[in-house]
Amino acid sequence: MRRSISIAVAAASALVVLPAAATAAPPQPIPLTSGWEVRDMVTPPVPAQPAPPPETAPETAPPATPPTEPTPGSPPTSAAAARATALSPVRSAQAVGDWHPTAVPDVFDGVTSTPLFGGTVKLYRLRFQGPDVAGYRWAFRFEQARRRATVSLNGRRIGISIDPYTPFEIPARGLAPGRENTLEVLVDSRKDPRLYEGWWNWGGITKPVTLAPVGKANVRDLGLMPSVRCNGPATGCSASLLVDGVLDKLPRARAKRVRRGGRTVTLPLPQARIGVWLRSPTGRVTRKVVELRGARSGRRRARIQIAVPAPELWSPDRPQLYDAQVTLSYDGEQVQLDRRRIGFRSVTVRDGILLLNNRPINLRGASIHEDFPGRGPALTGPDMDTIVRELKEVGANVTRAHYVLSEGLLSRLDQAGIMVYNQAPVWQRDHGVNLLRTPLQRRRAVAQVERTVIAARSHPSVIVHGVANELSFTPDRRPATRRFLLDAAAAARDLDPLLPIAVDIKTRPVLPRQRTYDAFDVIGINQYFGWYPWVEDFAGLEPYLVKARADYPDQALVMTEFGAEARPDMADAAPDVKGGYAFQANHVARTIDLVDRLPFLSGAIHWTLREFEIFPGWRGGAINGAGPNNNIRHHKGVLTYDGQRKPAWQALRDRFARVPLYR
């Protein structure tokens, strides 16, 4: 278990005391959980937020039904005016005593209503005593802040993040060691109306924050990725560990001159040395120390390969984990220490079939959103345990989300043996105003893919990196989309060369083959045959899948989305009425039955496990129903928002149970 320095808090607004760490070993990251305060900021009216199209909708389809509740302020409606409003400055609320105690992770408001979807702005504050450890700088590590975060320390802005879904780090410039410091984080959740997202616009510091030490030498974005080759099905396996990261600029130093054998000898400048220690589940220890060739002029990529004898493999049926410890030393002093639990497994595609440890595998699972009643994505440990339990109970061996999952949740999935289809949140981004049309927006999207891969690549549960979801039907004819997809695939493969790279696509009864997809190992198929009007006939699904196999014989095909809305206010509707519980259960049953008949599919992932909150105006294809929260909840889950099982849950579980993990 990672050692951390405790935080003592007398009251919500009191000073947070960060004691000095022992100097015998590098200090460890300090969790910044308690002692926070938050207050509202005065902002201009939020721009109008048109709802994006439903899943797999035609590219020319109008947005879903607009919000039915008026947004106060009557904001401008043109794209230029909307952008100006969304980026307009904010100022502090003037009311005296408007600070309120809170803890991080935190969301602005855990209850949804239409006026809240466009977002707002709040200011977080934490007062703490700076750690006093000689030889170390410090940095603030945020696992997530939605949507934009401007970070200030002691009244001076030190950094900003504009990505609401991936981790980021900001050097704690101006930190006063041993004295009181004030950290302020201005979080702006106002959403650009041009950006399509099919989930609720939660705002806040939604995942953990730590204060991390940075020594004289430091490796950022450390990745520990297993390379495994097996001669047979999980037999005759050899392994190595790929260690990848970015070595910070080394300190300036003068060459030392010493007398040896009557001569003056100039010693080489000190370099960083990385040490890797592994202990297998049965106790076998592997050690390796390697010198890293750093630079004193800037950062340098560091990559080493370490042989690991007799690997004990991770798999869903045996999720064996190694204890790993990585140290970095410089000039004879240990300056960085990182402890993790990792797993050795191989994930490959051969002849269009996905293999785990050289065994063809059947993926069966359900997607999730990090969204719990009253907390949104600010998940607690028990929330994460519940997600894992619910996946296990339905018989899932895989899950998927539209963004990188929480570090705590990924670690739990590692231990539980539930695989993860990791995906960057680049969803329908070339629709409407086409945010991929400019080089700047494409670079931003590729950077988001890179951060998503870096955040997840050390977890053995992660078996695929997806770069985008439901872009154009025909990227071959859309140069900007094609350019993004090719660049994103190359970037993901560079950061993790050991896992398949995927793209998830929309479906129609007939689509031409796209050569752009040749750059990918896995094609995720999002299909709603028999549900949405543009694919009304379920009978068209099998011919479509057969054609997809013929078009892409080398790529593994995974049904990454399927499902039907089942609304609680329509629970007792007749089996042929869309939106009823019976219709959903029948739809699940016939879809999985078809998947089981088609041996060329590598799996199916239901959309979704639980209901989640969604943008205003959502109807989901069920045009009837008038119950509470009619327009802000996605009802394709086989569990209700509060975790109650629908009949489709049993249909899913029964069919998952009859399919073996391996073929």
PDB file of N, CA, C and O in Angstrom, residues 518-558:
ATOM      1  N   ASP A 518      -8.444   0.687 -41.601  1.00  0.00           N
ATOM      2  CA  ASP A 518      -7.329  -0.255 -41.669  1.00  0.00           C
ATOM      3  C   ASP A 518      -6.249   0.087 -40.647  1.00  0.00           C
ATOM      4  O   ASP A 518      -5.426  -0.767 -40.299  1.00  0.00           O
ATOM      5  N   ALA A 519      -6.252   1.322 -40.147  1.00  0.00           N
ATOM      6  CA  ALA A 519      -5.254   1.741 -39.159  1.00  0.00           C
ATOM      7  C   ALA A 519      -5.550   1.201 -37.773  1.00  0.00           C
ATOM      8  O   ALA A 519      -4.740   1.401 -36.857  1.00  0.00           O
ATOM      9  N   PHE A 520      -6.689   0.522 -37.596  1.00  0.00           N
ATOM     10  CA  PHE A 520      -7.115   0.087 -36.264  1.00  0.00           C
ATOM     11  C   PHE A 520      -7.117  -1.432 -36.157  1.00  0.00           C
ATOM     12  O   PHE A 520      -7.254  -2.149 -37.144  1.00  0.00           O
ATOM     13  N   ASP A 521      -6.966  -1.913 -34.927  1.00  0.00           N
ATOM     14  CA  ASP A 521      -6.981  -3.346 -34.644  1.00  0.00           C
ATOM     15  C   ASP A 521      -8.378  -3.844 -34.313  1.00  0.00           C
ATOM     16  O   ASP A 521      -8.694  -5.016 -34.529  1.00  0.00           O
ATOM     17  N   VAL A 522      -9.192  -2.960 -33.731  1.00  0.00           N
ATOM     18  CA  VAL A 522     -10.541  -3.320 -33.286  1.00  0.00           C
ATOM     19  C   VAL A 522     -11.517  -2.284 -33.825  1.00  0.00           C
ATOM     20  O   VAL A 522     -11.236  -1.080 -33.804  1.00  0.00           O
ATOM     21  N   ILE A 523     -12.648  -2.752 -34.314  1.00  0.00           N
ATOM     22  CA  ILE A 523     -13.735  -1.862 -34.708  1.00  0.00           C
ATOM     23  C   ILE A 523     -14.898  -2.128 -33.761  1.00  0.00           C
ATOM     24  O   ILE A 523     -15.430  -3.246 -33.703  1.00  0.00           O
ATOM     25  N   GLY A 524     -15.262  -1.113 -33.013  1.00  0.00           N
ATOM     26  CA  GLY A 524     -16.423  -1.204 -32.143  1.00  0.00           C
ATOM     27  C   GLY A 524     -17.668  -0.833 -32.933  1.00  0.00           C
ATOM     28  O   GLY A 524     -17.698   0.199 -33.608  1.00  0.00           O
ATOM     29  N   ILE A 525     -18.684  -1.650 -32.842  1.00  0.00           N
ATOM     30  CA  ILE A 525     -19.915  -1.456 -33.613  1.00  0.00           C
ATOM     31  C   ILE A 525     -21.022  -1.022 -32.661  1.00  0.00           C
ATOM     32  O   ILE A 525     -21.471  -1.799 -31.815  1.00  0.00           O
ATOM     33  N   ASN A 526     -21.423   0.231 -32.788  1.00  0.00           N
ATOM     34  CA  ASN A 526     -22.560   0.741 -32.028  1.00  0.00           C
ATOM     35  C   ASN A 526     -23.809   0.574 -32.875  1.00  0.00           C
ATOM     36  O   ASN A 526     -23.943   1.213 -33.922  1.00  0.00           O
ATOM     37  N   GLN A 527     -24.712  -0.278 -32.439  1.00  0.00           N
ATOM     38  CA  GLN A 527     -25.878  -0.556 -33.284  1.00  0.00           C
ATOM     39  C   GLN A 527     -27.155  -0.547 -32.444  1.00  0.00           C
ATOM     40  O   GLN A 527     -27.177  -1.032 -31.320  1.00  0.00           O
ATOM     41  N   TYR A 528     -28.194   0.022 -33.040  1.00  0.00           N
ATOM     42  CA  TYR A 528     -29.511   0.072 -32.394  1.00  0.00           C
ATOM     43  C   TYR A 528     -30.588  -0.393 -33.370  1.00  0.00           C
ATOM     44  O   TYR A 528     -31.669   0.182 -33.443  1.00  0.00           O
ATOM     45  N   PHE A 529     -30.265  -1.461 -34.133  1.00  0.00           N
ATOM     46  CA  PHE A 529     -31.256  -2.066 -35.014  1.00  0.00           C
ATOM     47  C   PHE A 529     -32.452  -2.509 -34.181  1.00  0.00           C
ATOM     48  O   PHE A 529     -32.310  -3.102 -33.118  1.00  0.00           O
ATOM     49  N   GLY A 530     -33.629  -2.205 -34.685  1.00  0.00           N
ATOM     50  CA  GLY A 530     -34.849  -2.565 -33.975  1.00  0.00           C
ATOM     51  C   GLY A 530     -35.265  -1.551 -32.934  1.00  0.00           C
ATOM     52  O   GLY A 530     -36.269  -1.763 -32.234  1.00  0.00           O
ATOM     53  N   TRP A 531     -34.537  -0.440 -32.853  1.00  0.00           N
ATOM     54  CA  TRP A 531     -34.898   0.575 -31.867  1.00  0.00           C
ATOM     55  C   TRP A 531     -35.137   1.932 -32.516  1.00  0.00           C
ATOM     56  O   TRP A 531     -36.254   2.426 -32.552  1.00  0.00           O
ATOM     57  N   TYR A 532     -34.091   2.558 -33.048  1.00  0.00           N
ATOM     58  CA  TYR A 532     -34.254   3.875 -33.651  1.00  0.00           C
ATOM     59  C   TYR A 532     -34.890   3.780 -35.041  1.00  0.00           C
ATOM     60  O   TYR A 532     -34.717   2.772 -35.738  1.00  0.00           O
ATOM     61  N   PRO A 533     -35.600   4.813 -35.468  1.00  0.00           N
ATOM     62  CA  PRO A 533     -36.315   4.735 -36.748  1.00  0.00           C
ATOM     63  C   PRO A 533     -35.411   4.584 -37.953  1.00  0.00           C
ATOM     64  O   PRO A 533     -35.834   4.038 -38.977  1.00  0.00           O
ATOM     65  N   TRP A 534     -34.167   5.052 -37.879  1.00  0.00           N
ATOM     66  CA  TRP A 534     -33.279   4.920 -39.037  1.00  0.00           C
ATOM     67  C   TRP A 534     -32.712   3.512 -39.189  1.00  0.00           C
ATOM     68  O   TRP A 534     -32.101   3.214 -40.204  1.00  0.00           O
ATOM     69  N   VAL A 535     -32.917   2.654 -38.196  1.00  0.00           N
ATOM     70  CA  VAL A 535     -32.576   1.227 -38.311  1.00  0.00           C
ATOM     71  C   VAL A 535     -33.732   0.431 -37.694  1.00  0.00           C
ATOM     72  O   VAL A 535     -33.534  -0.374 -36.788  1.00  0.00           O
ATOM     73  N   GLU A 536     -34.907   0.669 -38.182  1.00  0.00           N
ATOM     74  CA  GLU A 536     -36.138   0.148 -37.569  1.00  0.00           C
ATOM     75  C   GLU A 536     -36.204  -1.371 -37.556  1.00  0.00           C
ATOM     76  O   GLU A 536     -36.713  -1.984 -36.623  1.00  0.00           O
ATOM     77  N   ASP A 537     -35.693  -2.004 -38.610  1.00  0.00           N
ATOM     78  CA  ASP A 537     -35.869  -3.447 -38.779  1.00  0.00           C
ATOM     79  C   ASP A 537     -34.710  -4.207 -38.143  1.00  0.00           C
ATOM     80  O   ASP A 537     -33.578  -4.161 -38.629  1.00  0.00           O
ATOM     81  N   PHE A 538     -34.992  -4.935 -37.071  1.00  0.00           N
ATOM     82  CA  PHE A 538     -33.949  -5.713 -36.405  1.00  0.00           C
ATOM     83  C   PHE A 538     -33.361  -6.770 -37.333  1.00  0.00           C
ATOM     84  O   PHE A 538     -32.181  -7.136 -37.215  1.00  0.00           O
ATOM     85  N   ALA A 539     -34.150  -7.237 -38.278  1.00  0.00           N
ATOM     86  CA  ALA A 539     -33.677  -8.278 -39.197  1.00  0.00           C
ATOM     87  C   ALA A 539     -32.502  -7.804 -40.045  1.00  0.00           C
ATOM     88  O   ALA A 539     -31.772  -8.624 -40.618  1.00  0.00           O
ATOM     89  N   GLY A 540     -32.298  -6.497 -40.135  1.00  0.00           N
ATOM     90  CA  GLY A 540     -31.172  -5.996 -40.918  1.00  0.00           C
ATOM     91  C   GLY A 540     -29.838  -6.098 -40.209  1.00  0.00           C
ATOM     92  O   GLY A 540     -28.785  -5.869 -40.822  1.00  0.00           O
ATOM     93  N   LEU A 541     -29.847  -6.438 -38.913  1.00  0.00           N
ATOM     94  CA  LEU A 541     -28.605  -6.463 -38.153  1.00  0.00           C
ATOM     95  C   LEU A 541     -27.668  -7.573 -38.608  1.00  0.00           C
ATOM     96  O   LEU A 541     -26.475  -7.333 -38.841  1.00  0.00           O
ATOM     97  N   GLU A 542     -28.176  -8.779 -38.757  1.00  0.00           N
ATOM     98  CA  GLU A 542     -27.290  -9.887 -39.124  1.00  0.00           C
ATOM     99  C   GLU A 542     -26.627  -9.668 -40.480  1.00  0.00           C
ATOM    100  O   GLU A 542     -25.398  -9.842 -40.596  1.00  0.00           O
ATOM    101  N   PRO A 543     -27.356  -9.282 -41.529  1.00  0.00           N
ATOM    102  CA  PRO A 543     -26.671  -9.002 -42.803  1.00  0.00           C
ATOM    103  C   PRO A 543     -25.623  -7.899 -42.673  1.00  0.00           C
ATOM    104  O   PRO A 543     -24.567  -7.967 -43.313  1.00  0.00           O
ATOM    105  N   TYR A 544     -25.910  -6.885 -41.857  1.00  0.00           N
ATOM    106  CA  TYR A 544     -24.924  -5.822 -41.667  1.00  0.00           C
ATOM    107  C   TYR A 544     -23.649  -6.380 -41.049  1.00  0.00           C
ATOM    108  O   TYR A 544     -22.531  -6.062 -41.481  1.00  0.00           O
ATOM    109  N   LEU A 545     -23.777  -7.201 -40.012  1.00  0.00           N
ATOM    110  CA  LEU A 545     -22.607  -7.747 -39.344  1.00  0.00           C
ATOM    111  C   LEU A 545     -21.813  -8.669 -40.271  1.00  0.00           C
ATOM    112  O   LEU A 545     -20.570  -8.663 -40.249  1.00  0.00           O
ATOM    113  N   VAL A 546     -22.503  -9.452 -41.066  1.00  0.00           N
ATOM    114  CA  VAL A 546     -21.821 -10.333 -42.018  1.00  0.00           C
ATOM    115  C   VAL A 546     -21.024  -9.504 -43.022  1.00  0.00           C
ATOM    116  O   VAL A 546     -19.878  -9.831 -43.361  1.00  0.00           O
ATOM    117  N   LYS A 547     -21.613  -8.418 -43.496  1.00  0.00           N
ATOM    118  CA  LYS A 547     -20.902  -7.540 -44.426  1.00  0.00           C
ATOM    119  C   LYS A 547     -19.705  -6.873 -43.745  1.00  0.00           C
ATOM    120  O   LYS A 547     -18.630  -6.727 -44.347  1.00  0.00           O
ATOM    121  N   ALA A 548     -19.867  -6.473 -42.490  1.00  0.00           N
ATOM    122  CA  ALA A 548     -18.760  -5.866 -41.762  1.00  0.00           C
ATOM    123  C   ALA A 548     -17.588  -6.840 -41.641  1.00  0.00           C
ATOM    124  O   ALA A 548     -16.422  -6.454 -41.788  1.00  0.00           O
ATOM    125  N   ARG A 549     -17.886  -8.107 -41.414  1.00  0.00           N
ATOM    126  CA  ARG A 549     -16.818  -9.105 -41.354  1.00  0.00           C
ATOM    127  C   ARG A 549     -16.100  -9.215 -42.688  1.00  0.00           C
ATOM    128  O   ARG A 549     -14.862  -9.301 -42.738  1.00  0.00           O
ATOM    129  N   ALA A 550     -16.860  -9.179 -43.777  1.00  0.00           N
ATOM    130  CA  ALA A 550     -16.248  -9.260 -45.098  1.00  0.00           C
ATOM    131  C   ALA A 550     -15.424  -8.013 -45.410  1.00  0.00           C
ATOM    132  O   ALA A 550     -14.363  -8.096 -46.039  1.00  0.00           O
ATOM    133  N   ASP A 551     -15.892  -6.849 -44.964  1.00  0.00           N
ATOM    134  CA  ASP A 551     -15.184  -5.596 -45.223  1.00  0.00           C
ATOM    135  C   ASP A 551     -13.916  -5.467 -44.390  1.00  0.00           C
ATOM    136  O   ASP A 551     -12.933  -4.859 -44.840  1.00  0.00           O
ATOM    137  N   TYR A 552     -13.926  -6.011 -43.174  1.00  0.00           N
ATOM    138  CA  TYR A 552     -12.805  -5.830 -42.248  1.00  0.00           C
ATOM    139  C   TYR A 552     -12.370  -7.186 -41.686  1.00  0.00           C
ATOM    140  O   TYR A 552     -12.560  -7.477 -40.500  1.00  0.00           O
ATOM    141  N   PRO A 553     -11.786  -8.036 -42.539  1.00  0.00           N
ATOM    142  CA  PRO A 553     -11.452  -9.395 -42.082  1.00  0.00           C
ATOM    143  C   PRO A 553     -10.314  -9.449 -41.069  1.00  0.00           C
ATOM    144  O   PRO A 553     -10.187 -10.435 -40.332  1.00  0.00           O
ATOM    145  N   ASP A 554      -9.491  -8.403 -40.998  1.00  0.00           N
ATOM    146  CA  ASP A 554      -8.334  -8.432 -40.107  1.00  0.00           C
ATOM    147  C   ASP A 554      -8.593  -7.770 -38.761  1.00  0.00           C
ATOM    148  O   ASP A 554      -7.798  -7.927 -37.828  1.00  0.00           O
ATOM    149  N   GLN A 555      -9.673  -7.006 -38.657  1.00  0.00           N
ATOM    150  CA  GLN A 555      -9.980  -6.316 -37.407  1.00  0.00           C
ATOM    151  C   GLN A 555     -10.920  -7.161 -36.547  1.00  0.00           C
ATOM    152  O   GLN A 555     -11.840  -7.810 -37.069  1.00  0.00           O
ATOM    153  N   ALA A 556     -10.680  -7.130 -35.232  1.00  0.00           N
ATOM    154  CA  ALA A 556     -11.643  -7.747 -34.321  1.00  0.00           C
ATOM    155  C   ALA A 556     -12.889  -6.867 -34.281  1.00  0.00           C
ATOM    156  O   ALA A 556     -12.797  -5.637 -34.219  1.00  0.00           O
ATOM    157  N   LEU A 557     -14.064  -7.485 -34.321  1.00  0.00           N
ATOM    158  CA  LEU A 557     -15.337  -6.768 -34.280  1.00  0.00           C
ATOM    159  C   LEU A 557     -15.987  -7.000 -32.920  1.00  0.00           C
ATOM    160  O   LEU A 557     -16.202  -8.140 -32.505  1.00  0.00           O
ATOM    161  N   VAL A 558     -16.287  -5.902 -32.236  1.00  0.00           N
ATOM    162  CA  VAL A 558     -16.952  -5.971 -30.936  1.00  0.00           C
ATOM    163  C   VAL A 558     -18.195  -5.099 -30.994  1.00  0.00           C
ATOM    164  O   VAL A 558     -18.121  -3.939 -31.422  1.00  0.00           O
TER     165      VAL A 558
END
